[in-house]
PDB file of C-alpha atoms in Angstrom:
ATOM      1  CA  MET T 864      -7.604 -10.680 -10.666  1.00 43.00           C
ATOM      2  CA  ASN T 865      -6.960  -7.547 -12.689  1.00 41.00           C
ATOM      3  CA  CYS T 866      -3.594  -5.932 -12.032  1.00 46.00           C
ATOM      4  CA  CYS T 867      -4.168  -2.861 -14.154  1.00 47.00           C
ATOM      5  CA  THR T 868      -4.137   0.244 -11.997  1.00 52.00           C
ATOM      6  CA  GLN T 869      -1.826   2.414 -14.071  1.00 54.00           C
ATOM      7  CA  ILE T 870      -2.203   4.388 -17.248  1.00 58.00           C
ATOM      8  CA  ASP T 871      -0.253   3.063 -20.219  1.00 55.00           C
ATOM      9  CA  PRO T 872       1.655   6.065 -21.648  1.00 67.00           C
ATOM     10  CA  TYR T 873       2.276   4.373 -25.012  1.00 72.00           C
ATOM     11  CA  GLY T 874       2.441   0.963 -26.616  1.00 79.00           C
ATOM     12  CA  LYS T 875       0.190  -1.983 -25.975  1.00 84.00           C
ATOM     13  CA  GLN T 876      -2.248  -2.052 -23.098  1.00 80.00           C
ATOM     14  CA  ILE T 877      -0.692  -3.603 -20.006  1.00 74.00           C
ATOM     15  CA  HIS T 878      -3.249  -6.432 -19.927  1.00 77.00           C
ATOM     16  CA  ASP T 879      -2.206  -7.336 -23.493  1.00 84.00           C
ATOM     17  CA  VAL T 880       1.429  -7.726 -22.424  1.00 84.00           C
ATOM     18  CA  PHE T 881       1.213  -9.320 -18.978  1.00 83.00           C
ATOM     19  CA  ILE T 882      -1.012 -12.116 -17.750  1.00 86.00           C
ATOM     20  CA  ASP T 883      -2.969 -11.758 -14.534  1.00 85.00           C
ATOM     21  CA  VAL T 884      -1.157 -13.067 -11.480  1.00 87.00           C
ATOM     22  CA  PRO T 885      -3.160 -15.747  -9.655  1.00 93.00           C
ATOM     23  CA  THR T 886      -4.507 -14.392  -6.373  1.00 94.00           C
ATOM     24  CA  LYS T 887      -2.688 -17.039  -4.332  1.00 96.00           C
ATOM     25  CA  TYR T 888       0.696 -15.881  -5.656  1.00 95.00           C
ATOM     26  CA  TYR T 889      -0.112 -12.238  -5.066  1.00 94.00           C
ATOM     27  CA  ILE T 890      -1.140 -12.977  -1.469  1.00 96.00           C
ATOM     28  CA  ASP T 891       2.084 -14.971  -0.990  1.00 96.00           C
ATOM     29  CA  SER T 892       3.993 -11.913  -2.197  1.00 95.00           C
ATOM     30  CA  LEU T 893       2.112  -9.625   0.199  1.00 95.00           C
ATOM     31  CA  VAL T 894       2.779 -11.944   3.142  1.00 95.00           C
ATOM     32  CA  TYR T 895       6.470 -12.063   2.262  1.00 95.00           C
ATOM     33  CA  ASP T 896       6.545  -8.270   1.984  1.00 93.00           C
ATOM     34  CA  ILE T 897       5.055  -7.688   5.444  1.00 95.00           C
ATOM     35  CA  LYS T 898       6.617 -10.575   7.358  1.00 96.00           C
ATOM     36  CA  ASP T 899       9.220  -8.316   8.978  1.00 95.00           C
ATOM     37  CA  SER T 900       6.872  -5.389   9.613  1.00 96.00           C
ATOM     38  CA  LYS T 901       7.004  -5.734  13.399  1.00 95.00           C
ATOM     39  CA  GLN T 902      10.698  -4.778  13.338  1.00 95.00           C
ATOM     40  CA  GLY T 903      10.756  -2.886  10.056  1.00 96.00           C
ATOM     41  CA  ILE T 904       8.167  -0.348  11.149  1.00 95.00           C
ATOM     42  CA  ILE T 905      10.638   0.920  13.745  1.00 94.00           C
ATOM     43  CA  HIS T 906      13.147   1.848  11.035  1.00 93.00           C
ATOM     44  CA  ASP T 907      10.810   2.869   8.205  1.00 94.00           C
ATOM     45  CA  PRO T 908       7.374   3.683   9.633  1.00 95.00           C
ATOM     46  CA  VAL T 909       6.014   5.442   6.553  1.00 96.00           C
ATOM     47  CA  TYR T 910       6.739   2.477   4.282  1.00 96.00           C
ATOM     48  CA  TYR T 911       5.243  -0.071   6.656  1.00 97.00           C
ATOM     49  CA  ILE T 912       2.187   1.943   7.703  1.00 98.00           C
ATOM     50  CA  LEU T 913       1.168   2.569   4.108  1.00 98.00           C
ATOM     51  CA  ASN T 914       2.134  -0.902   2.932  1.00 97.00           C
ATOM     52  CA  LEU T 915       0.090  -2.552   5.684  1.00 98.00           C
ATOM     53  CA  CYS T 916      -2.892  -0.428   4.621  1.00 98.00           C
ATOM     54  CA  ARG T 917      -2.326  -1.522   1.024  1.00 97.00           C
ATOM     55  CA  VAL T 918      -2.250  -5.175   2.064  1.00 98.00           C
ATOM     56  CA  LEU T 919      -5.405  -4.849   4.162  1.00 97.00           C
ATOM     57  CA  TYR T 920      -7.137  -3.055   1.287  1.00 98.00           C
ATOM     58  CA  PHE T 921      -6.304  -5.964  -1.012  1.00 97.00           C
ATOM     59  CA  LEU T 922      -7.418  -8.595   1.486  1.00 96.00           C
ATOM     60  CA  ARG T 923     -10.750  -6.849   2.026  1.00 97.00           C
ATOM     61  CA  CYS T 924     -11.492  -5.596  -1.492  1.00 96.00           C
ATOM     62  CA  LYS T 925      -9.267  -7.641  -3.822  1.00 94.00           C
ATOM     63  CA  LYS T 926      -7.893  -4.439  -5.335  1.00 94.00           C
ATOM     64  CA  ILE T 927      -4.205  -3.992  -6.138  1.00 93.00           C
ATOM     65  CA  THR T 928      -3.129  -0.512  -5.108  1.00 95.00           C
ATOM     66  CA  SER T 929      -0.134   1.669  -4.372  1.00 95.00           C
ATOM     67  CA  LYS T 930       0.974   2.475  -0.842  1.00 96.00           C
ATOM     68  CA  LEU T 931      -0.530   5.943  -1.217  1.00 97.00           C
ATOM     69  CA  GLU T 932      -3.880   4.527  -2.348  1.00 97.00           C
ATOM     70  CA  GLY T 933      -3.749   2.096   0.569  1.00 98.00           C
ATOM     71  CA  GLY T 934      -3.129   4.914   3.040  1.00 98.00           C
ATOM     72  CA  ASN T 935      -5.984   6.973   1.629  1.00 98.00           C
ATOM     73  CA  TRP T 936      -8.248   3.929   1.833  1.00 98.00           C
ATOM     74  CA  GLY T 937      -7.182   3.476   5.464  1.00 98.00           C
ATOM     75  CA  LEU T 938      -8.229   7.049   6.247  1.00 98.00           C
ATOM     76  CA  VAL T 939     -11.760   6.188   5.179  1.00 98.00           C
ATOM     77  CA  TYR T 940     -12.148   2.606   6.398  1.00 98.00           C
ATOM     78  CA  LEU T 941      -9.891   2.128   9.418  1.00 98.00           C
ATOM     79  CA  PRO T 942     -10.893   3.315  12.901  1.00 98.00           C
ATOM     80  CA  GLN T 943     -10.636   7.072  13.374  1.00 98.00           C
ATOM     81  CA  LYS T 944      -8.036   6.641  16.139  1.00 98.00           C
ATOM     82  CA  TYR T 945      -5.505   5.883  13.349  1.00 97.00           C
ATOM     83  CA  SER T 946      -6.362   8.947  11.260  1.00 97.00           C
ATOM     84  CA  GLN T 947      -3.588  11.235  12.491  1.00 96.00           C
ATOM     85  CA  LEU T 948      -0.994   8.493  12.092  1.00 96.00           C
ATOM     86  CA  LEU T 949      -2.174   7.831   8.537  1.00 97.00           C
ATOM     87  CA  ILE T 950      -2.265  11.537   7.670  1.00 96.00           C
ATOM     88  CA  SER T 951       1.308  11.923   8.947  1.00 94.00           C
ATOM     89  CA  ALA T 952       2.483   8.894   6.971  1.00 96.00           C
ATOM     90  CA  ILE T 953       0.758  10.084   3.786  1.00 96.00           C
ATOM     91  CA  ASP T 954       2.140  13.613   4.153  1.00 94.00           C
ATOM     92  CA  SER T 955       5.629  12.292   4.768  1.00 94.00           C
ATOM     93  CA  TYR T 956       5.335   9.907   1.805  1.00 94.00           C
ATOM     94  CA  GLN T 957       4.392  12.832  -0.404  1.00 93.00           C
ATOM     95  CA  ASN T 958       7.231  14.928   1.073  1.00 86.00           C
ATOM     96  CA  ARG T 959       4.840  17.476   2.522  1.00 69.00           C
ATOM     97  CA  CYS T 960       6.524  17.168   5.874  1.00 62.00           C
ATOM     98  CA  ARG T 961       9.462  15.437   7.430  1.00 59.00           C
ATOM     99  CA  ILE T 962       8.860  13.633  10.676  1.00 60.00           C
ATOM    100  CA  ALA T 963      12.137  13.263  12.524  1.00 53.00           C
ATOM    101  CA  GLU T 964      10.781  10.930  15.156  1.00 59.00           C
ATOM    102  CA  TRP T 965       7.651   8.812  15.262  1.00 60.00           C
ATOM    103  CA  ASN T 966       7.796   7.750  18.901  1.00 58.00           C
TER     104      ASN T 966
END
């Protein structure tokens, strides 16, 4: 698995400094990160919506991404009925709008 999704501003290339994380350990980390999503989404919907997209993106495509990349992927590949929810989460994440209440 290649974990390099960022640009190295200076110094050695990231893949020269860090070893690849075995897929099993990365999946364990993702599972741990989303285990409380059923309750957590109530208190921090933007984080959980985008993080769940990021996790699904990895599970389907084996690509490590940011929450924003996961949300943008979800806009393309998840059912259209979730589009407005994803757009709202992405906009809020990028501080384009503030959503006071998600219910």
